[in-house]
Amino acid sequence: MKIPASMLAAAALLLSAPAEAIVGSAPSSPNDGVGRSVVTIVGSRGNFCTGSLIAPTLVLTVAHCVEPGAVYKILQFGADQVAQLQDVKTVAVHPGFKMAEMLAHRATADVALLQLEIPVKGKSPSRLGIPQFPIAAGAGFTIAGMGVTVRGDGKSGGTIHTASLIATGKPGTLQIRLVDPLTQGARDGLGACTGDSGGPVFEDQQAGPTIIGVISWSTGPNGTAGCGGLTGVTPLTLYRDWILKTAGQWGFAL
């Protein structure tokens, strides 16, 4: 099968990436409780996002990353640093998703699932759950992603990175906004950036690190355009049933 040139271009950009991604973060081991499930999704329109395995051939991501009318694949690099593209069998987007709401940083069903043809080599699923309620301002979460460290520079992405952030404002079932605890979103700090969309948001629960949401959007300091300010999260509280139902229709028992 012919590989779209846009996918090859995305792979080339990520292959030349430095060892940074989520703004201000540190790299995560691909085998730890967070990084083991994180994957890169590339599209035939040239975009790339993050996803996480919740079953060996089932990826959780955000709806705005997998719009209809494009082809999507999972991107990996072998030991020889040669790009390998893995087929996505089926894509399901939550029917309640509204792009305009997401672009305005308002709550929407920004959730999607990808069914893969075969398991991703060297990866294993993470635990799926929902946030422990009530969520108080200051509650801690860990985000993970493959995104860029310089907005608009695809060469600065492609490595799994994590950041420890805290909830701010009035977090709830519709949306959680996270900030760097040191900068509080008032100046450049830790946070998601381009390419991190769809990445998992983990909460430490009794059973271990648990995916409780997905990264939907980010801002610069004080709500400006960019990264390193707010990280917008779509919690899975209202959408876990849809995830389980869709997965069940595909033959997965989560």
PDB file of C-alpha atoms in Angstrom:
ATOM      1  CA  MET A   1       0.000   0.000   0.000  1.00  0.00           C
ATOM      2  CA  LYS A   2       1.280   3.473  -0.895  1.00  0.00           C
ATOM      3  CA  ILE A   3       2.102   5.583   2.160  1.00  0.00           C
ATOM      4  CA  PRO A   4       0.835   9.189   1.892  1.00  0.00           C
ATOM      5  CA  ALA A   5       3.661  11.710   1.551  1.00  0.00           C
ATOM      6  CA  SER A   6       2.192  13.726   4.435  1.00  0.00           C
ATOM      7  CA  MET A   7       2.659  10.764   6.781  1.00  0.00           C
ATOM      8  CA  LEU A   8       6.261  10.332   5.676  1.00  0.00           C
ATOM      9  CA  ALA A   9       6.833  14.037   6.260  1.00  0.00           C
ATOM     10  CA  ALA A  10       5.418  13.786   9.777  1.00  0.00           C
ATOM     11  CA  ALA A  11       7.670  10.799  10.461  1.00  0.00           C
ATOM     12  CA  ALA A  12      10.721  12.686   9.193  1.00  0.00           C
ATOM     13  CA  LEU A  13       9.986  15.646  11.446  1.00  0.00           C
ATOM     14  CA  LEU A  14       9.602  13.489  14.514  1.00  0.00           C
ATOM     15  CA  LEU A  15      12.689  11.428  13.730  1.00  0.00           C
ATOM     16  CA  SER A  16      14.835  14.565  13.931  1.00  0.00           C
ATOM     17  CA  ALA A  17      13.279  15.622  17.241  1.00  0.00           C
ATOM     18  CA  PRO A  18      15.394  16.690  20.240  1.00  0.00           C
ATOM     19  CA  ALA A  19      14.850  15.118  23.648  1.00  0.00           C
ATOM     20  CA  GLU A  20      12.012  17.406  24.710  1.00  0.00           C
ATOM     21  CA  ALA A  21       8.251  17.534  24.111  1.00  0.00           C
ATOM     22  CA  ILE A  22       5.629  18.612  26.655  1.00  0.00           C
ATOM     23  CA  VAL A  23       6.811  22.127  27.465  1.00  0.00           C
ATOM     24  CA  GLY A  24       9.303  22.171  30.303  1.00  0.00           C
ATOM     25  CA  SER A  25       9.019  18.441  30.980  1.00  0.00           C
ATOM     26  CA  ALA A  26      11.367  15.524  31.456  1.00  0.00           C
ATOM     27  CA  PRO A  27      11.423  12.349  29.371  1.00  0.00           C
ATOM     28  CA  SER A  28       9.435   9.328  30.507  1.00  0.00           C
ATOM     29  CA  SER A  29      10.675   5.776  30.227  1.00  0.00           C
ATOM     30  CA  PRO A  30       8.587   3.903  27.632  1.00  0.00           C
ATOM     31  CA  ASN A  31       8.340   1.039  30.118  1.00  0.00           C
ATOM     32  CA  ASP A  32       7.108   2.898  33.196  1.00  0.00           C
ATOM     33  CA  GLY A  33       3.521   3.010  34.424  1.00  0.00           C
ATOM     34  CA  VAL A  34       2.770   6.062  32.294  1.00  0.00           C
ATOM     35  CA  GLY A  35       4.904   5.830  29.171  1.00  0.00           C
ATOM     36  CA  ARG A  36       4.294   2.170  28.403  1.00  0.00           C
ATOM     37  CA  SER A  37       0.931   2.857  26.728  1.00  0.00           C
ATOM     38  CA  VAL A  38       1.641   6.120  24.886  1.00  0.00           C
ATOM     39  CA  VAL A  39       1.662   6.077  21.067  1.00  0.00           C
ATOM     40  CA  THR A  40       1.901   8.557  18.193  1.00  0.00           C
ATOM     41  CA  ILE A  41      -0.980   8.936  15.732  1.00  0.00           C
ATOM     42  CA  VAL A  42      -0.277  10.442  12.294  1.00  0.00           C
ATOM     43  CA  GLY A  43      -2.864  11.435   9.695  1.00  0.00           C
ATOM     44  CA  SER A  44      -2.845  11.705   5.918  1.00  0.00           C
ATOM     45  CA  ARG A  45      -3.434  15.464   6.268  1.00  0.00           C
ATOM     46  CA  GLY A  46      -0.038  15.821   7.942  1.00  0.00           C
ATOM     47  CA  ASN A  47      -1.200  16.134  11.558  1.00  0.00           C
ATOM     48  CA  PHE A  48       0.104  14.159  14.512  1.00  0.00           C
ATOM     49  CA  CYS A  49      -1.374  13.536  17.938  1.00  0.00           C
ATOM     50  CA  THR A  50      -0.941  11.323  20.960  1.00  0.00           C
ATOM     51  CA  GLY A  51      -2.979   8.316  22.040  1.00  0.00           C
ATOM     52  CA  SER A  52      -2.803   5.640  24.710  1.00  0.00           C
ATOM     53  CA  LEU A  53      -3.424   1.911  24.635  1.00  0.00           C
ATOM     54  CA  ILE A  54      -6.282   0.751  26.852  1.00  0.00           C
ATOM     55  CA  ALA A  55      -6.173  -2.755  25.325  1.00  0.00           C
ATOM     56  CA  PRO A  56      -3.476  -4.370  23.131  1.00  0.00           C
ATOM     57  CA  THR A  57      -5.168  -3.172  19.922  1.00  0.00           C
ATOM     58  CA  LEU A  58      -7.348  -0.338  21.244  1.00  0.00           C
ATOM     59  CA  VAL A  59      -6.189   3.296  21.414  1.00  0.00           C
ATOM     60  CA  LEU A  60      -7.890   6.124  23.304  1.00  0.00           C
ATOM     61  CA  THR A  61      -7.425   9.633  21.908  1.00  0.00           C
ATOM     62  CA  VAL A  62      -9.407  12.815  21.253  1.00  0.00           C
ATOM     63  CA  ALA A  63     -12.080  13.300  18.599  1.00  0.00           C
ATOM     64  CA  HIS A  64     -10.546  16.442  17.097  1.00  0.00           C
ATOM     65  CA  CYS A  65      -7.414  14.478  16.104  1.00  0.00           C
ATOM     66  CA  VAL A  66      -9.218  11.904  13.969  1.00  0.00           C
ATOM     67  CA  GLU A  67     -11.709  13.792  11.845  1.00  0.00           C
ATOM     68  CA  PRO A  68     -13.474  11.869   9.048  1.00  0.00           C
ATOM     69  CA  GLY A  69     -12.046  11.876   5.534  1.00  0.00           C
ATOM     70  CA  ALA A  70      -8.425  11.069   6.397  1.00  0.00           C
ATOM     71  CA  VAL A  71      -6.314   7.950   6.923  1.00  0.00           C
ATOM     72  CA  TYR A  72      -4.678   7.408  10.314  1.00  0.00           C
ATOM     73  CA  LYS A  73      -1.787   5.208  11.371  1.00  0.00           C
ATOM     74  CA  ILE A  74       0.331   4.522  14.451  1.00  0.00           C
ATOM     75  CA  LEU A  75       3.917   5.708  14.043  1.00  0.00           C
ATOM     76  CA  GLN A  76       6.839   3.903  15.638  1.00  0.00           C
ATOM     77  CA  PHE A  77      10.587   3.909  15.163  1.00  0.00           C
ATOM     78  CA  GLY A  78      12.604   0.695  15.165  1.00  0.00           C
ATOM     79  CA  ALA A  79      16.019   0.232  16.762  1.00  0.00           C
ATOM     80  CA  ASP A  80      17.494   1.430  13.466  1.00  0.00           C
ATOM     81  CA  GLN A  81      15.370   4.603  13.687  1.00  0.00           C
ATOM     82  CA  VAL A  82      13.445   3.652  10.566  1.00  0.00           C
ATOM     83  CA  ALA A  83       9.822   4.833  10.683  1.00  0.00           C
ATOM     84  CA  GLN A  84       7.216   2.103  10.859  1.00  0.00           C
ATOM     85  CA  LEU A  85       3.548   2.870  10.185  1.00  0.00           C
ATOM     86  CA  GLN A  86       0.940   0.536  11.635  1.00  0.00           C
ATOM     87  CA  ASP A  87      -2.583   0.298  10.230  1.00  0.00           C
ATOM     88  CA  VAL A  88      -5.661   1.555  12.044  1.00  0.00           C
ATOM     89  CA  LYS A  89      -8.613  -0.739  11.332  1.00  0.00           C
ATOM     90  CA  THR A  90     -11.513   1.362  12.630  1.00  0.00           C
ATOM     91  CA  VAL A  91     -12.082   4.836  14.088  1.00  0.00           C
ATOM     92  CA  ALA A  92     -15.004   5.795  16.339  1.00  0.00           C
ATOM     93  CA  VAL A  93     -15.664   9.412  17.376  1.00  0.00           C
ATOM     94  CA  HIS A  94     -18.064  10.217  20.192  1.00  0.00           C
ATOM     95  CA  PRO A  95     -21.316  11.414  18.573  1.00  0.00           C
ATOM     96  CA  GLY A  96     -21.569  14.336  20.978  1.00  0.00           C
ATOM     97  CA  PHE A  97     -18.300  15.952  19.922  1.00  0.00           C
ATOM     98  CA  LYS A  98     -18.511  19.539  18.628  1.00  0.00           C
ATOM     99  CA  MET A  99     -15.352  21.026  17.110  1.00  0.00           C
ATOM    100  CA  ALA A 100     -16.452  24.635  17.655  1.00  0.00           C
ATOM    101  CA  GLU A 101     -16.812  24.019  21.388  1.00  0.00           C
ATOM    102  CA  MET A 102     -13.349  22.480  21.640  1.00  0.00           C
ATOM    103  CA  LEU A 103     -11.746  25.340  19.689  1.00  0.00           C
ATOM    104  CA  ALA A 104     -13.356  27.786  22.116  1.00  0.00           C
ATOM    105  CA  HIS A 105     -11.959  25.763  25.036  1.00  0.00           C
ATOM    106  CA  ARG A 106     -15.449  24.810  26.146  1.00  0.00           C
ATOM    107  CA  ALA A 107     -16.426  21.333  27.314  1.00  0.00           C
ATOM    108  CA  THR A 108     -17.394  18.800  24.661  1.00  0.00           C
ATOM    109  CA  ALA A 109     -17.188  15.041  24.062  1.00  0.00           C
ATOM    110  CA  ASP A 110     -13.628  15.192  22.733  1.00  0.00           C
ATOM    111  CA  VAL A 111     -13.115  11.431  22.861  1.00  0.00           C
ATOM    112  CA  ALA A 112     -12.350   8.823  20.197  1.00  0.00           C
ATOM    113  CA  LEU A 113     -11.216   5.213  19.862  1.00  0.00           C
ATOM    114  CA  LEU A 114      -8.958   3.556  17.294  1.00  0.00           C
ATOM    115  CA  GLN A 115      -9.000  -0.175  16.679  1.00  0.00           C
ATOM    116  CA  LEU A 116      -5.648  -1.477  15.413  1.00  0.00           C
ATOM    117  CA  GLU A 117      -4.962  -4.428  13.127  1.00  0.00           C
ATOM    118  CA  ILE A 118      -2.233  -5.839  15.383  1.00  0.00           C
ATOM    119  CA  PRO A 119      -0.751  -4.973  18.811  1.00  0.00           C
ATOM    120  CA  VAL A 120       1.870  -2.234  19.011  1.00  0.00           C
ATOM    121  CA  LYS A 121       5.298  -3.751  19.540  1.00  0.00           C
ATOM    122  CA  GLY A 122       6.914  -2.921  22.861  1.00  0.00           C
ATOM    123  CA  LYS A 123       3.783  -1.328  24.324  1.00  0.00           C
ATOM    124  CA  SER A 124       1.211  -2.416  26.889  1.00  0.00           C
ATOM    125  CA  PRO A 125      -2.173  -0.992  27.958  1.00  0.00           C
ATOM    126  CA  SER A 126      -2.758   1.322  30.881  1.00  0.00           C
ATOM    127  CA  ARG A 127      -5.641   1.112  33.331  1.00  0.00           C
ATOM    128  CA  LEU A 128      -8.801   3.027  32.374  1.00  0.00           C
ATOM    129  CA  GLY A 129     -10.959   4.769  34.941  1.00  0.00           C
ATOM    130  CA  ILE A 130     -12.584   8.039  35.966  1.00  0.00           C
ATOM    131  CA  PRO A 131     -11.417  10.811  38.320  1.00  0.00           C
ATOM    132  CA  GLN A 132     -11.997  10.467  42.023  1.00  0.00           C
ATOM    133  CA  PHE A 133     -14.638  13.018  43.012  1.00  0.00           C
ATOM    134  CA  PRO A 134     -14.880  15.627  44.245  1.00  0.00           C
ATOM    135  CA  ILE A 135     -11.843  17.113  42.485  1.00  0.00           C
ATOM    136  CA  ALA A 136     -10.421  19.999  44.457  1.00  0.00           C
ATOM    137  CA  ALA A 137      -8.299  22.817  43.100  1.00  0.00           C
ATOM    138  CA  GLY A 138      -4.710  21.750  43.727  1.00  0.00           C
ATOM    139  CA  ALA A 139      -5.333  18.048  43.067  1.00  0.00           C
ATOM    140  CA  GLY A 140      -2.412  16.466  41.227  1.00  0.00           C
ATOM    141  CA  PHE A 141      -2.421  14.751  37.815  1.00  0.00           C
ATOM    142  CA  THR A 142       0.218  13.546  35.355  1.00  0.00           C
ATOM    143  CA  ILE A 143      -0.035  14.204  31.625  1.00  0.00           C
ATOM    144  CA  ALA A 144       1.901  12.375  28.914  1.00  0.00           C
ATOM    145  CA  GLY A 145       2.377  13.178  25.254  1.00  0.00           C
ATOM    146  CA  MET A 146       4.520  13.103  22.124  1.00  0.00           C
ATOM    147  CA  GLY A 147       4.055  16.794  21.291  1.00  0.00           C
ATOM    148  CA  VAL A 148       6.354  19.687  20.551  1.00  0.00           C
ATOM    149  CA  THR A 149       8.345  21.904  22.863  1.00  0.00           C
ATOM    150  CA  VAL A 150       8.324  24.830  20.408  1.00  0.00           C
ATOM    151  CA  ARG A 151       4.911  25.776  19.086  1.00  0.00           C
ATOM    152  CA  GLY A 152       4.763  25.302  15.307  1.00  0.00           C
ATOM    153  CA  ASP A 153       8.022  23.321  15.153  1.00  0.00           C
ATOM    154  CA  GLY A 154       7.244  19.661  14.441  1.00  0.00           C
ATOM    155  CA  LYS A 155      10.930  18.807  14.807  1.00  0.00           C
ATOM    156  CA  SER A 156      10.682  19.408  18.542  1.00  0.00           C
ATOM    157  CA  GLY A 157       8.279  16.509  19.180  1.00  0.00           C
ATOM    158  CA  GLY A 158       8.315  12.737  19.012  1.00  0.00           C
ATOM    159  CA  THR A 159       9.552  11.608  22.432  1.00  0.00           C
ATOM    160  CA  ILE A 160       7.322  10.518  25.307  1.00  0.00           C
ATOM    161  CA  HIS A 161       7.342  13.182  27.988  1.00  0.00           C
ATOM    162  CA  THR A 162       5.348  13.712  31.138  1.00  0.00           C
ATOM    163  CA  ALA A 163       4.511  16.609  33.421  1.00  0.00           C
ATOM    164  CA  SER A 164       3.020  16.782  36.904  1.00  0.00           C
ATOM    165  CA  LEU A 165       0.300  19.443  37.023  1.00  0.00           C
ATOM    166  CA  ILE A 166      -2.459  20.530  39.403  1.00  0.00           C
ATOM    167  CA  ALA A 167      -6.127  21.343  38.899  1.00  0.00           C
ATOM    168  CA  THR A 168      -7.149  24.992  38.928  1.00  0.00           C
ATOM    169  CA  GLY A 169     -10.446  26.859  38.947  1.00  0.00           C
ATOM    170  CA  LYS A 170     -13.556  24.708  39.409  1.00  0.00           C
ATOM    171  CA  PRO A 171     -12.750  21.223  38.038  1.00  0.00           C
ATOM    172  CA  GLY A 172     -15.720  18.927  37.426  1.00  0.00           C
ATOM    173  CA  THR A 173     -17.212  16.229  35.229  1.00  0.00           C
ATOM    174  CA  LEU A 174     -17.202  18.379  32.073  1.00  0.00           C
ATOM    175  CA  GLN A 175     -13.685  19.770  32.084  1.00  0.00           C
ATOM    176  CA  ILE A 176     -10.517  19.936  34.170  1.00  0.00           C
ATOM    177  CA  ARG A 177      -8.006  22.736  33.702  1.00  0.00           C
ATOM    178  CA  LEU A 178      -4.443  22.052  34.797  1.00  0.00           C
ATOM    179  CA  VAL A 179      -1.480  24.333  35.496  1.00  0.00           C
ATOM    180  CA  ASP A 180       2.130  24.083  36.538  1.00  0.00           C
ATOM    181  CA  PRO A 181       2.075  24.326  40.350  1.00  0.00           C
ATOM    182  CA  LEU A 182       5.105  26.652  40.264  1.00  0.00           C
ATOM    183  CA  THR A 183       3.847  29.149  37.693  1.00  0.00           C
ATOM    184  CA  GLN A 184       0.051  28.833  38.111  1.00  0.00           C
ATOM    185  CA  GLY A 185      -0.391  29.639  34.403  1.00  0.00           C
ATOM    186  CA  ALA A 186       0.827  33.226  34.891  1.00  0.00           C
ATOM    187  CA  ARG A 187       4.163  32.693  33.123  1.00  0.00           C
ATOM    188  CA  ASP A 188       5.739  29.986  30.978  1.00  0.00           C
ATOM    189  CA  GLY A 189       5.682  26.629  32.735  1.00  0.00           C
ATOM    190  CA  LEU A 190       4.897  22.967  32.340  1.00  0.00           C
ATOM    191  CA  GLY A 191       1.996  22.108  30.051  1.00  0.00           C
ATOM    192  CA  ALA A 192       0.748  20.386  26.924  1.00  0.00           C
ATOM    193  CA  CYS A 193       1.559  21.654  23.445  1.00  0.00           C
ATOM    194  CA  THR A 194       0.881  20.816  19.770  1.00  0.00           C
ATOM    195  CA  GLY A 195       0.910  17.058  19.241  1.00  0.00           C
ATOM    196  CA  ASP A 196       0.050  16.269  22.866  1.00  0.00           C
ATOM    197  CA  SER A 197      -3.684  16.338  22.071  1.00  0.00           C
ATOM    198  CA  GLY A 198      -5.177  12.953  22.847  1.00  0.00           C
ATOM    199  CA  GLY A 199      -2.493  12.147  25.380  1.00  0.00           C
ATOM    200  CA  PRO A 200      -3.515  10.403  28.604  1.00  0.00           C
ATOM    201  CA  VAL A 201      -4.096  12.188  31.882  1.00  0.00           C
ATOM    202  CA  PHE A 202      -3.251   9.977  34.837  1.00  0.00           C
ATOM    203  CA  GLU A 203      -4.382  10.071  38.441  1.00  0.00           C
ATOM    204  CA  ASP A 204      -2.647   8.035  41.126  1.00  0.00           C
ATOM    205  CA  GLN A 205      -5.354   5.751  42.488  1.00  0.00           C
ATOM    206  CA  GLN A 206      -5.293   2.788  44.842  1.00  0.00           C
ATOM    207  CA  ALA A 207      -4.831   0.361  41.940  1.00  0.00           C
ATOM    208  CA  GLY A 208      -2.000   2.456  40.466  1.00  0.00           C
ATOM    209  CA  PRO A 209      -1.724   5.125  37.735  1.00  0.00           C
ATOM    210  CA  THR A 210      -5.103   5.327  36.001  1.00  0.00           C
ATOM    211  CA  ILE A 211      -6.130   7.158  32.818  1.00  0.00           C
ATOM    212  CA  ILE A 212      -8.960   9.486  33.862  1.00  0.00           C
ATOM    213  CA  GLY A 213      -8.997  11.907  30.944  1.00  0.00           C
ATOM    214  CA  VAL A 214      -7.425  13.049  27.688  1.00  0.00           C
ATOM    215  CA  ILE A 215      -5.601  16.241  26.737  1.00  0.00           C
ATOM    216  CA  SER A 216      -7.845  18.441  24.568  1.00  0.00           C
ATOM    217  CA  TRP A 217      -6.212  21.870  24.328  1.00  0.00           C
ATOM    218  CA  SER A 218      -3.628  24.223  25.749  1.00  0.00           C
ATOM    219  CA  THR A 219      -2.922  27.924  26.146  1.00  0.00           C
ATOM    220  CA  GLY A 220       0.068  30.111  26.790  1.00  0.00           C
ATOM    221  CA  PRO A 221       0.469  32.087  30.032  1.00  0.00           C
ATOM    222  CA  ASN A 222      -2.586  34.111  31.093  1.00  0.00           C
ATOM    223  CA  GLY A 223      -4.779  32.511  28.429  1.00  0.00           C
ATOM    224  CA  THR A 224      -2.722  33.678  25.459  1.00  0.00           C
ATOM    225  CA  ALA A 225      -2.257  31.513  22.371  1.00  0.00           C
ATOM    226  CA  GLY A 226       0.493  28.942  22.754  1.00  0.00           C
ATOM    227  CA  CYS A 227       1.691  26.485  25.378  1.00  0.00           C
ATOM    228  CA  GLY A 228       2.915  26.464  28.940  1.00  0.00           C
ATOM    229  CA  GLY A 229      -0.179  28.036  30.490  1.00  0.00           C
ATOM    230  CA  LEU A 230      -3.388  26.022  30.867  1.00  0.00           C
ATOM    231  CA  THR A 231      -3.794  22.395  29.808  1.00  0.00           C
ATOM    232  CA  GLY A 232      -7.432  21.555  29.080  1.00  0.00           C
ATOM    233  CA  VAL A 233      -8.545  18.033  29.949  1.00  0.00           C
ATOM    234  CA  THR A 234     -11.681  16.143  28.943  1.00  0.00           C
ATOM    235  CA  PRO A 235     -12.395  13.842  31.913  1.00  0.00           C
ATOM    236  CA  LEU A 236     -13.829  10.414  31.085  1.00  0.00           C
ATOM    237  CA  THR A 237     -16.588  10.575  33.705  1.00  0.00           C
ATOM    238  CA  LEU A 238     -19.386  11.215  31.191  1.00  0.00           C
ATOM    239  CA  TYR A 239     -17.835   9.205  28.377  1.00  0.00           C
ATOM    240  CA  ARG A 240     -16.594   6.000  29.983  1.00  0.00           C
ATOM    241  CA  ASP A 241     -19.873   4.208  29.220  1.00  0.00           C
ATOM    242  CA  TRP A 242     -19.549   5.108  25.525  1.00  0.00           C
ATOM    243  CA  ILE A 243     -15.948   3.864  25.540  1.00  0.00           C
ATOM    244  CA  LEU A 244     -16.974   0.565  27.119  1.00  0.00           C
ATOM    245  CA  LYS A 245     -19.943   0.136  24.781  1.00  0.00           C
ATOM    246  CA  THR A 246     -17.935   0.867  21.643  1.00  0.00           C
ATOM    247  CA  ALA A 247     -15.074  -1.347  22.774  1.00  0.00           C
ATOM    248  CA  GLY A 248     -17.580  -4.131  23.493  1.00  0.00           C
ATOM    249  CA  GLN A 249     -19.036  -3.837  19.983  1.00  0.00           C
ATOM    250  CA  TRP A 250     -15.503  -4.372  18.654  1.00  0.00           C
ATOM    251  CA  GLY A 251     -15.004  -7.430  20.853  1.00  0.00           C
ATOM    252  CA  PHE A 252     -13.023  -5.868  23.700  1.00  0.00           C
ATOM    253  CA  ALA A 253     -13.838  -6.531  27.359  1.00  0.00           C
ATOM    254  CA  LEU A 254     -12.344  -3.638  29.339  1.00  0.00           C
TER     255      LEU A 254
END
